[in-house]
PDB file of C-alpha atoms in Angstrom:
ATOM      1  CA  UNK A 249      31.470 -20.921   6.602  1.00 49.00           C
ATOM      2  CA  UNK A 250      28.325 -19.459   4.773  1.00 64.00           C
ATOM      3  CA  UNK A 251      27.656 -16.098   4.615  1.00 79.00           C
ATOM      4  CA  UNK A 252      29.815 -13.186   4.855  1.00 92.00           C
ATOM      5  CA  UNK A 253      31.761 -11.077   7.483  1.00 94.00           C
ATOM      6  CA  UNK A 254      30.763  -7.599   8.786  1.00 94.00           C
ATOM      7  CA  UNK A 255      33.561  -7.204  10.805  1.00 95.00           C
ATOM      8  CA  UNK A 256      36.838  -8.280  12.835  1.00 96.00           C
ATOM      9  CA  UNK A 257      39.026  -7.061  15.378  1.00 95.00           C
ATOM     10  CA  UNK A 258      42.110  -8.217  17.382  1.00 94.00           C
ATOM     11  CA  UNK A 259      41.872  -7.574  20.736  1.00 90.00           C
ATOM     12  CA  UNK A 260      43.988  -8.143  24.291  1.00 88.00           C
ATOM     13  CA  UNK A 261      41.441 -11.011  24.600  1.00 86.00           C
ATOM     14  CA  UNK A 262      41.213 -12.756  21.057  1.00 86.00           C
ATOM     15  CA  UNK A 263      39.418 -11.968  18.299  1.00 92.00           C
ATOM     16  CA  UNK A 264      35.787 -10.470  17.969  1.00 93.00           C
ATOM     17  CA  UNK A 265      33.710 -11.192  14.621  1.00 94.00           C
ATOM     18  CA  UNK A 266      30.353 -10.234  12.847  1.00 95.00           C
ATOM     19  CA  UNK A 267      29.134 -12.393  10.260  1.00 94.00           C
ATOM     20  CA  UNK A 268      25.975 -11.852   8.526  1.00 93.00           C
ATOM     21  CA  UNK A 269      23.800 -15.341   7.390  1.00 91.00           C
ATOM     22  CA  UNK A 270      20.811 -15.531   5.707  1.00 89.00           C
ATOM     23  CA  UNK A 271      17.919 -18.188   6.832  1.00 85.00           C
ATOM     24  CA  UNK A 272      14.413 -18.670   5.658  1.00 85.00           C
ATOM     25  CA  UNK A 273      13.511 -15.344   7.855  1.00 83.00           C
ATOM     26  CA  UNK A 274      15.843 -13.169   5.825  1.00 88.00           C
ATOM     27  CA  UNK A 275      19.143 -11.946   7.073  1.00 91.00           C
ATOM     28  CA  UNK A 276      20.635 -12.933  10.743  1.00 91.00           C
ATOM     29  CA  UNK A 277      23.903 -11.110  12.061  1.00 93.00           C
ATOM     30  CA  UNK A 278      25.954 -13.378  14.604  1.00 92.00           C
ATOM     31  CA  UNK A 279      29.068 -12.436  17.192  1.00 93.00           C
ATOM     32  CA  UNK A 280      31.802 -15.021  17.510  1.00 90.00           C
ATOM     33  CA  UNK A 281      34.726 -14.626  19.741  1.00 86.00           C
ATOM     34  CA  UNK A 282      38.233 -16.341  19.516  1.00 83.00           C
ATOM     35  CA  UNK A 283      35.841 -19.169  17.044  1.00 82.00           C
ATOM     36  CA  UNK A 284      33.081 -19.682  19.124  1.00 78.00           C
ATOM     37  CA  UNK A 285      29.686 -18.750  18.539  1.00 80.00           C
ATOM     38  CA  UNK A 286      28.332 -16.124  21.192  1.00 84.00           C
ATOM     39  CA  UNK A 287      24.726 -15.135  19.784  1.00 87.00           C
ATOM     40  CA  UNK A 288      22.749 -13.925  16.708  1.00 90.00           C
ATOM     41  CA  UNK A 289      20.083 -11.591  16.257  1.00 91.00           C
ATOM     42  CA  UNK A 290      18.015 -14.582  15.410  1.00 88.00           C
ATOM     43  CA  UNK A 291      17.830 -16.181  18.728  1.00 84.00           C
ATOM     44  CA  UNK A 292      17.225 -13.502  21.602  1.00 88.00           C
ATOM     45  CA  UNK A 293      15.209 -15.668  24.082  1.00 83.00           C
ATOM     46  CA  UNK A 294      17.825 -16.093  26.665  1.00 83.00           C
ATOM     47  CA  UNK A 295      18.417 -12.335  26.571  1.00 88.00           C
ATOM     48  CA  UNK A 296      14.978 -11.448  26.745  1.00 88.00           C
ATOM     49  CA  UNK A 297      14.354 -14.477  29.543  1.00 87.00           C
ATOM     50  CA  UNK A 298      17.380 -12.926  31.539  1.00 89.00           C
ATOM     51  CA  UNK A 299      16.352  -9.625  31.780  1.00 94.00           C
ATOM     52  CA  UNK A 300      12.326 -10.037  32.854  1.00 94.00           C
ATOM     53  CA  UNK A 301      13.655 -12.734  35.325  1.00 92.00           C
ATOM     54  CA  UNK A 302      16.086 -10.550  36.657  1.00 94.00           C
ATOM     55  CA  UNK A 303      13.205  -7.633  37.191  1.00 97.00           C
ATOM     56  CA  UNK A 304      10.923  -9.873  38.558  1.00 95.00           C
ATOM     57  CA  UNK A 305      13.095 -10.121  41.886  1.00 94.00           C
ATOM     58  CA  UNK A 306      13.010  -6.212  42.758  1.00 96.00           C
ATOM     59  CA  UNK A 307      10.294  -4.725  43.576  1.00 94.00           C
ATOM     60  CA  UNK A 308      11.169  -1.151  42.372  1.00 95.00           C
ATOM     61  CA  UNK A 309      14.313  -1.337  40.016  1.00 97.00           C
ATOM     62  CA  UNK A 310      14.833   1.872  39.132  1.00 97.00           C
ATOM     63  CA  UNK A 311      19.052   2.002  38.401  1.00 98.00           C
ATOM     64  CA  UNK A 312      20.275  -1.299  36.566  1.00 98.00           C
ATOM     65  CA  UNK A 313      23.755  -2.303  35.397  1.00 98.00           C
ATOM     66  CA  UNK A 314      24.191  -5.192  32.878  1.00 97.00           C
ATOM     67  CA  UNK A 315      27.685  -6.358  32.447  1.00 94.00           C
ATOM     68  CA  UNK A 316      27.777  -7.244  29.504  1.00 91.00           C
ATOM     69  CA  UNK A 317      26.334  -5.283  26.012  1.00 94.00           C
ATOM     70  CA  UNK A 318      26.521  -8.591  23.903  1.00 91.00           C
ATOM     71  CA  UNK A 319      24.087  -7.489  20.630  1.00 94.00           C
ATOM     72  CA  UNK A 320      22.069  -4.831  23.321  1.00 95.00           C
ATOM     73  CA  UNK A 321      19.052  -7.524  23.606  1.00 95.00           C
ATOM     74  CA  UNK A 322      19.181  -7.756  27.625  1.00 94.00           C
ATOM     75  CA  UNK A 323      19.702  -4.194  27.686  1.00 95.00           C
ATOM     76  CA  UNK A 324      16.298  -3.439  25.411  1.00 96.00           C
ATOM     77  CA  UNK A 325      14.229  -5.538  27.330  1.00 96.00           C
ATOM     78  CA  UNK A 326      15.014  -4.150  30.402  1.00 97.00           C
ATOM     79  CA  UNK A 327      14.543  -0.792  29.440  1.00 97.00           C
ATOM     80  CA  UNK A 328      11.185  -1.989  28.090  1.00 96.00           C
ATOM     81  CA  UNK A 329      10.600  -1.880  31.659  1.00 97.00           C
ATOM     82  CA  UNK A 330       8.632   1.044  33.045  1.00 96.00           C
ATOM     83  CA  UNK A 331       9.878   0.724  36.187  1.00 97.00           C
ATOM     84  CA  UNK A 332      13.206   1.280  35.146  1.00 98.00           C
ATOM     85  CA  UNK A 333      14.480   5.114  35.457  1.00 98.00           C
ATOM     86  CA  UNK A 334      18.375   4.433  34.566  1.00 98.00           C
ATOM     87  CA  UNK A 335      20.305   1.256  32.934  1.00 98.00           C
ATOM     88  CA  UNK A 336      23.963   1.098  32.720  1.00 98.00           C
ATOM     89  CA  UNK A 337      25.529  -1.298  30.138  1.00 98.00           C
ATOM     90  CA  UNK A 338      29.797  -2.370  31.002  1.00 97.00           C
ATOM     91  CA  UNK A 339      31.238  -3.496  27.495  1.00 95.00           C
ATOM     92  CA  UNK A 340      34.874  -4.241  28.114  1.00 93.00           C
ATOM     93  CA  UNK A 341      35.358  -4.449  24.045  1.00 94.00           C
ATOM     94  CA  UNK A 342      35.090  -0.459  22.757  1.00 96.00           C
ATOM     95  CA  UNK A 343      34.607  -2.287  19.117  1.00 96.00           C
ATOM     96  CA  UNK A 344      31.735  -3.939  19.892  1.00 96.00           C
ATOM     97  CA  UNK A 345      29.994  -0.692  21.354  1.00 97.00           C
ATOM     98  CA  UNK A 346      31.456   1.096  18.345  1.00 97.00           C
ATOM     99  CA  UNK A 347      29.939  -1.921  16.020  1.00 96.00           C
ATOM    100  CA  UNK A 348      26.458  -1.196  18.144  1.00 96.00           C
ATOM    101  CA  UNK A 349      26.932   2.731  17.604  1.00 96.00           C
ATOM    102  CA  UNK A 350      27.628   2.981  14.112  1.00 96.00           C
ATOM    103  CA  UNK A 351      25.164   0.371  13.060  1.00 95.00           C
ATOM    104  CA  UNK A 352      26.945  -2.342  11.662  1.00 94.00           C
ATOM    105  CA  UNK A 353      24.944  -3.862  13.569  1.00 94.00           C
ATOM    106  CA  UNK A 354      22.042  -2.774  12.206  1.00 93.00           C
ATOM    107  CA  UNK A 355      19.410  -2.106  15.212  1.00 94.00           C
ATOM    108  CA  UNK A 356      22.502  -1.073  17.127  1.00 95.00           C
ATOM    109  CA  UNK A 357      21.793   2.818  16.680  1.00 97.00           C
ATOM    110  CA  UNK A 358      18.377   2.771  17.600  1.00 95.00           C
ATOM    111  CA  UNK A 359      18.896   0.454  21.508  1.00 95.00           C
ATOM    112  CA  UNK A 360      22.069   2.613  22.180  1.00 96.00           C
ATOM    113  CA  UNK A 361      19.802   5.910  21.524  1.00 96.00           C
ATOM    114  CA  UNK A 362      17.462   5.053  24.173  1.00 96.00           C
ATOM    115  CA  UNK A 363      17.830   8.700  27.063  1.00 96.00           C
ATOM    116  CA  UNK A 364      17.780   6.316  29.942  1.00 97.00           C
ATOM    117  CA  UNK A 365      20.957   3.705  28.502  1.00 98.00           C
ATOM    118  CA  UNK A 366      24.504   4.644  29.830  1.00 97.00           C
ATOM    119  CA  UNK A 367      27.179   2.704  28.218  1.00 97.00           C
ATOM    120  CA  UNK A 368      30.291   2.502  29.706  1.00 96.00           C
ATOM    121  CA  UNK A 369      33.626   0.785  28.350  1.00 97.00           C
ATOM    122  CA  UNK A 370      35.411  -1.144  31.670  1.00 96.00           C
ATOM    123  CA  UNK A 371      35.460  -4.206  33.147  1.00 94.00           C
ATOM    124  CA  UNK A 372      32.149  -4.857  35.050  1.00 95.00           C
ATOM    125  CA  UNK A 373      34.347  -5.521  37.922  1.00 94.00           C
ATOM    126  CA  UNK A 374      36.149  -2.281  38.236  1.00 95.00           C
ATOM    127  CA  UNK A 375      32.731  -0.385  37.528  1.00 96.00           C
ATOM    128  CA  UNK A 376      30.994  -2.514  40.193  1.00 97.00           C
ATOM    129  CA  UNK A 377      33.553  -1.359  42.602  1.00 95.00           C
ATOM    130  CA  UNK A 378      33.258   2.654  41.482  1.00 96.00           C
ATOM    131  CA  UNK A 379      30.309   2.194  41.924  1.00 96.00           C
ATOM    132  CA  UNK A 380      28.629   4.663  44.913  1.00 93.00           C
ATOM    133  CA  UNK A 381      27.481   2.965  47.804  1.00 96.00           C
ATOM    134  CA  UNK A 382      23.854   1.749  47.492  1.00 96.00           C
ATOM    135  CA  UNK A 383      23.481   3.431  44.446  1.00 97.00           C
ATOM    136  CA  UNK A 384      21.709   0.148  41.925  1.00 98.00           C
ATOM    137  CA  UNK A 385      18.600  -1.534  42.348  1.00 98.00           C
ATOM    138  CA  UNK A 386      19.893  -5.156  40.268  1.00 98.00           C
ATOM    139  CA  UNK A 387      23.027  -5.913  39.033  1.00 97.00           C
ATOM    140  CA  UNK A 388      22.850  -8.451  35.373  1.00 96.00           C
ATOM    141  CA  UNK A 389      25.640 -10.455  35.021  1.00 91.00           C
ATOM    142  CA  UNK A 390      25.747 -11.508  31.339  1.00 84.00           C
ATOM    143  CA  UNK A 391      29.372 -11.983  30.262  1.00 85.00           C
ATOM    144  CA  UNK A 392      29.564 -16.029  30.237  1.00 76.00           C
ATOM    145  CA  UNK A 393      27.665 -18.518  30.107  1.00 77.00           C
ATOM    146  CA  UNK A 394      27.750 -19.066  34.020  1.00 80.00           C
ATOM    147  CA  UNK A 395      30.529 -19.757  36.303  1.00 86.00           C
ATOM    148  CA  UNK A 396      31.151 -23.372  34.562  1.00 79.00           C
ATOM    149  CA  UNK A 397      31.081 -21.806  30.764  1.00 76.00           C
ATOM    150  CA  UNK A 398      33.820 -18.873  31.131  1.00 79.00           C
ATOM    151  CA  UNK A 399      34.561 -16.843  28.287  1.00 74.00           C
ATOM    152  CA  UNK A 400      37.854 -15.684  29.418  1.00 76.00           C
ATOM    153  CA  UNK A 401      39.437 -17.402  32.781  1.00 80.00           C
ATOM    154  CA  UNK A 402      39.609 -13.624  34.493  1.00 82.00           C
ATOM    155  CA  UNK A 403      35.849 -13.600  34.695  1.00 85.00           C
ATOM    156  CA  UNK A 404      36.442 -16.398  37.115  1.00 87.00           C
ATOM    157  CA  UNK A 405      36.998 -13.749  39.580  1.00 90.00           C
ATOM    158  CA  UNK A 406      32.954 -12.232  38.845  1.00 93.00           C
ATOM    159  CA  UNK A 407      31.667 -15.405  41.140  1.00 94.00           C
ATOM    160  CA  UNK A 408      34.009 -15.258  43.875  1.00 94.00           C
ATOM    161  CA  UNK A 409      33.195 -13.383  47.435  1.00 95.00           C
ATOM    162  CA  UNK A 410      35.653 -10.390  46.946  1.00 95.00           C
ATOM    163  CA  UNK A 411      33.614  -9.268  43.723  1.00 95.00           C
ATOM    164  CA  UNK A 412      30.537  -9.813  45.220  1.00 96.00           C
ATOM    165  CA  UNK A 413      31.130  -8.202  48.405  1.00 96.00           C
ATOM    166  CA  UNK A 414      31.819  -5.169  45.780  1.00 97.00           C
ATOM    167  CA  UNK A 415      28.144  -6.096  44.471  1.00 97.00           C
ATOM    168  CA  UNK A 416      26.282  -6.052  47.829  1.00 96.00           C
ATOM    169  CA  UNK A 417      28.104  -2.546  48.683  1.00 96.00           C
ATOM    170  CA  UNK A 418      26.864  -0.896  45.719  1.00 97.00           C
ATOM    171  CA  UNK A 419      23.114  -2.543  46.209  1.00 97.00           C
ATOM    172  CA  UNK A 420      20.352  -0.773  47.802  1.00 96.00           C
ATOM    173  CA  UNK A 421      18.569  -2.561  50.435  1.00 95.00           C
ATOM    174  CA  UNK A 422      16.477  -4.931  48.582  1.00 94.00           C
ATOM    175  CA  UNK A 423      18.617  -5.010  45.827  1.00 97.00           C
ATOM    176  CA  UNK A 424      19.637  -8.100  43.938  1.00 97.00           C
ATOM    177  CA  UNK A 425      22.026  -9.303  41.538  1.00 97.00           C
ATOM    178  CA  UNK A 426      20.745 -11.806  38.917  1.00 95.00           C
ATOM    179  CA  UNK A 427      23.663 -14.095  36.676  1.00 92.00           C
ATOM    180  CA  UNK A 428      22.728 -16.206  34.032  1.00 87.00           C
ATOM    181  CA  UNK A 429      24.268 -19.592  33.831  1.00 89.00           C
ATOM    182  CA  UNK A 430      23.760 -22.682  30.831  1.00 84.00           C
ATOM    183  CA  UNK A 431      24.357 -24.910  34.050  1.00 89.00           C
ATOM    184  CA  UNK A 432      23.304 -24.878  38.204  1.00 92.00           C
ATOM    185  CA  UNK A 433      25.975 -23.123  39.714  1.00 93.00           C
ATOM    186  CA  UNK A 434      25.171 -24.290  43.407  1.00 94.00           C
ATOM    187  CA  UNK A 435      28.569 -22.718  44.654  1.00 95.00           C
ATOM    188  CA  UNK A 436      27.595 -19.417  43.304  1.00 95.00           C
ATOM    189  CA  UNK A 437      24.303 -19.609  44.635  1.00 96.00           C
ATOM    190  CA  UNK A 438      25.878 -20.463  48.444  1.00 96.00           C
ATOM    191  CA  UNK A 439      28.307 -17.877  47.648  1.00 96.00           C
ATOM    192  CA  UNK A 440      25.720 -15.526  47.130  1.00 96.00           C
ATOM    193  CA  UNK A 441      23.678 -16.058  50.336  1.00 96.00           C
ATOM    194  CA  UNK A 442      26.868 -15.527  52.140  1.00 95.00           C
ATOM    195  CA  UNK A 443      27.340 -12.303  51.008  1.00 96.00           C
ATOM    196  CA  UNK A 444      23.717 -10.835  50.569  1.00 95.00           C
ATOM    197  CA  UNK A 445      21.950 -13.074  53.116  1.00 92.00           C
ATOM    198  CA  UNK A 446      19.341 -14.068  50.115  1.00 93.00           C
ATOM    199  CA  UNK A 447      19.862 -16.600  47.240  1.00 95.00           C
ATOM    200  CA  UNK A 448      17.960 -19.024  44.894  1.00 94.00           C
ATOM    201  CA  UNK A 449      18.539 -20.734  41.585  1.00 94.00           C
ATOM    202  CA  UNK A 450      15.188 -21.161  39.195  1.00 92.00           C
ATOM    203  CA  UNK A 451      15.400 -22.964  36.099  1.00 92.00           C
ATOM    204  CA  UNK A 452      13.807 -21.535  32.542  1.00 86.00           C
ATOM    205  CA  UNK A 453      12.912 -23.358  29.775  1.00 83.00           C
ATOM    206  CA  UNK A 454      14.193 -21.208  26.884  1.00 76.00           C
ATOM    207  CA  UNK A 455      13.256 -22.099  22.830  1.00 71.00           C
ATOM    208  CA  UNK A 456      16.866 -22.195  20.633  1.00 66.00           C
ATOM    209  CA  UNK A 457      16.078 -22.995  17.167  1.00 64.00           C
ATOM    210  CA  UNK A 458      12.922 -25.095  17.972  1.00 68.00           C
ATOM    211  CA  UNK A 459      14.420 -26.726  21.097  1.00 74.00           C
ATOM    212  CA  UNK A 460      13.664 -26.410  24.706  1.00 80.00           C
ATOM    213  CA  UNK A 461      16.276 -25.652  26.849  1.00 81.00           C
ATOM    214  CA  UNK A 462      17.048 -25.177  30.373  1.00 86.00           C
ATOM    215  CA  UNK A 463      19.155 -21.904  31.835  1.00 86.00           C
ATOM    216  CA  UNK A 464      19.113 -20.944  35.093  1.00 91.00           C
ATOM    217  CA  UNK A 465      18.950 -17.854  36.882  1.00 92.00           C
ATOM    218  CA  UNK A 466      21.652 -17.576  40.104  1.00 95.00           C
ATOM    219  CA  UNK A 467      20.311 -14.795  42.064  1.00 95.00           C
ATOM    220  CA  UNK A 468      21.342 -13.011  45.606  1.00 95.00           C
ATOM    221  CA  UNK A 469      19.339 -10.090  47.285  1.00 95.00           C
ATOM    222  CA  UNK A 470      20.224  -8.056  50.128  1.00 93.00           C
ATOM    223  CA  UNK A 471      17.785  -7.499  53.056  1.00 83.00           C
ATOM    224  CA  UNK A 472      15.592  -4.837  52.690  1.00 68.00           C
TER     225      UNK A 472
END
């Protein structure tokens, strides 16, 4: 494989990598997991999409969570946000926050230094259900690929009633949780109205290496 690796680490659920490329732009670090490309720092449209389609359904979003720190691209644009007062990023992998913190990757210093980012290192379902009681404005959900693309098989759990019965609790009237899915998810999205009472799926078009593609946005919101 060309290029040449940052960084590697066993964990309890495979193995994490950084490899740095270089393309006709100049250098481009990627994140793999158990072989499998994740993202780069290349291609951060579907971050970026994610995050302003996820603000655009709450009026006043002050507290966020993302589950999910990935290479901190969702995270940056939604503190790029005004509106936004507080953001808390859930990272199950400590290494990849570490990798983020001491800059191997290399804009990793400067997102994580941001006064308004919390990062904390759990599961996004056990910090959903610390969570106080109506205490977030939007939830991100960021950690596959969507309900039919699962990274690991526990996150199966993330689009089931239980765990989002957790979500609605910790939601503020109004409130709305956003996840981001390569394919419709039309039993998340009835899931979801269940739950909050609101729910919609909108398709974006999204630009991966000169190609148009189409991710959709799953969302639920509670009544205000």
């Amino acid at each position: 494989m060309p290029g040449r690796e940052l960084a590697r680490v066993e964990t309890e659920r495979g193995e994490l990598v950084l490899r740095e490329r270089e393309d006709a732009l100049g250098a481009v670090v990627e994140l793999r997991a158990n072989g499998l490309f994740v993202m780069d720092t290349r291609e951060t449209s579907t971050e970026r999409v994610l995050a302003t389609a996820s603000l655009a359904l709450v009026a006043d979003p002050r507290r966020v969570m993302v589950g999910g720190l990935g290479l901190g691209f969702t995270a940056r644009e939604v503190l790029a946000d005004p509106r936004v007062h507080r953001c808390c990023v859930v990272e199950i992998e400590p290494t990849l926050v570490e990798w983020m913190r001491q800059g191997t990757v290399p804009h990793g210093p400067a997102v994580l230094a941001d006064e308004r980012l919390d990062v904390v290192v759990a599961d996004v379902a056990a910090a959903v259900r610390e969570a106080g009681p109506a205490s977030y404005d939007l939830l991100l959900l960021d950690v596959d690929n969507g309900p039919a693309n699962l990274v690991h098989q526990a996150n199966a759990a993330l689009y089931e009633e239980p765990f989002l019965g957790a979500v609605a609790a910790m939601l503020r009237p109004g409130g709305a949780v956003a996840v981001w899915s390569a394919a419709p998810a039309p039993e998340l999205e009835a899931a979801l109205r269940r739950v909050l009472g609101e729910a919609a799926s909108a398709a974006h078009p999204v630009d991966l290496q000169g190609r148009e593609e189409l991710y959709w946005l799953i969302g639920g919101r509670t009544t205000v």
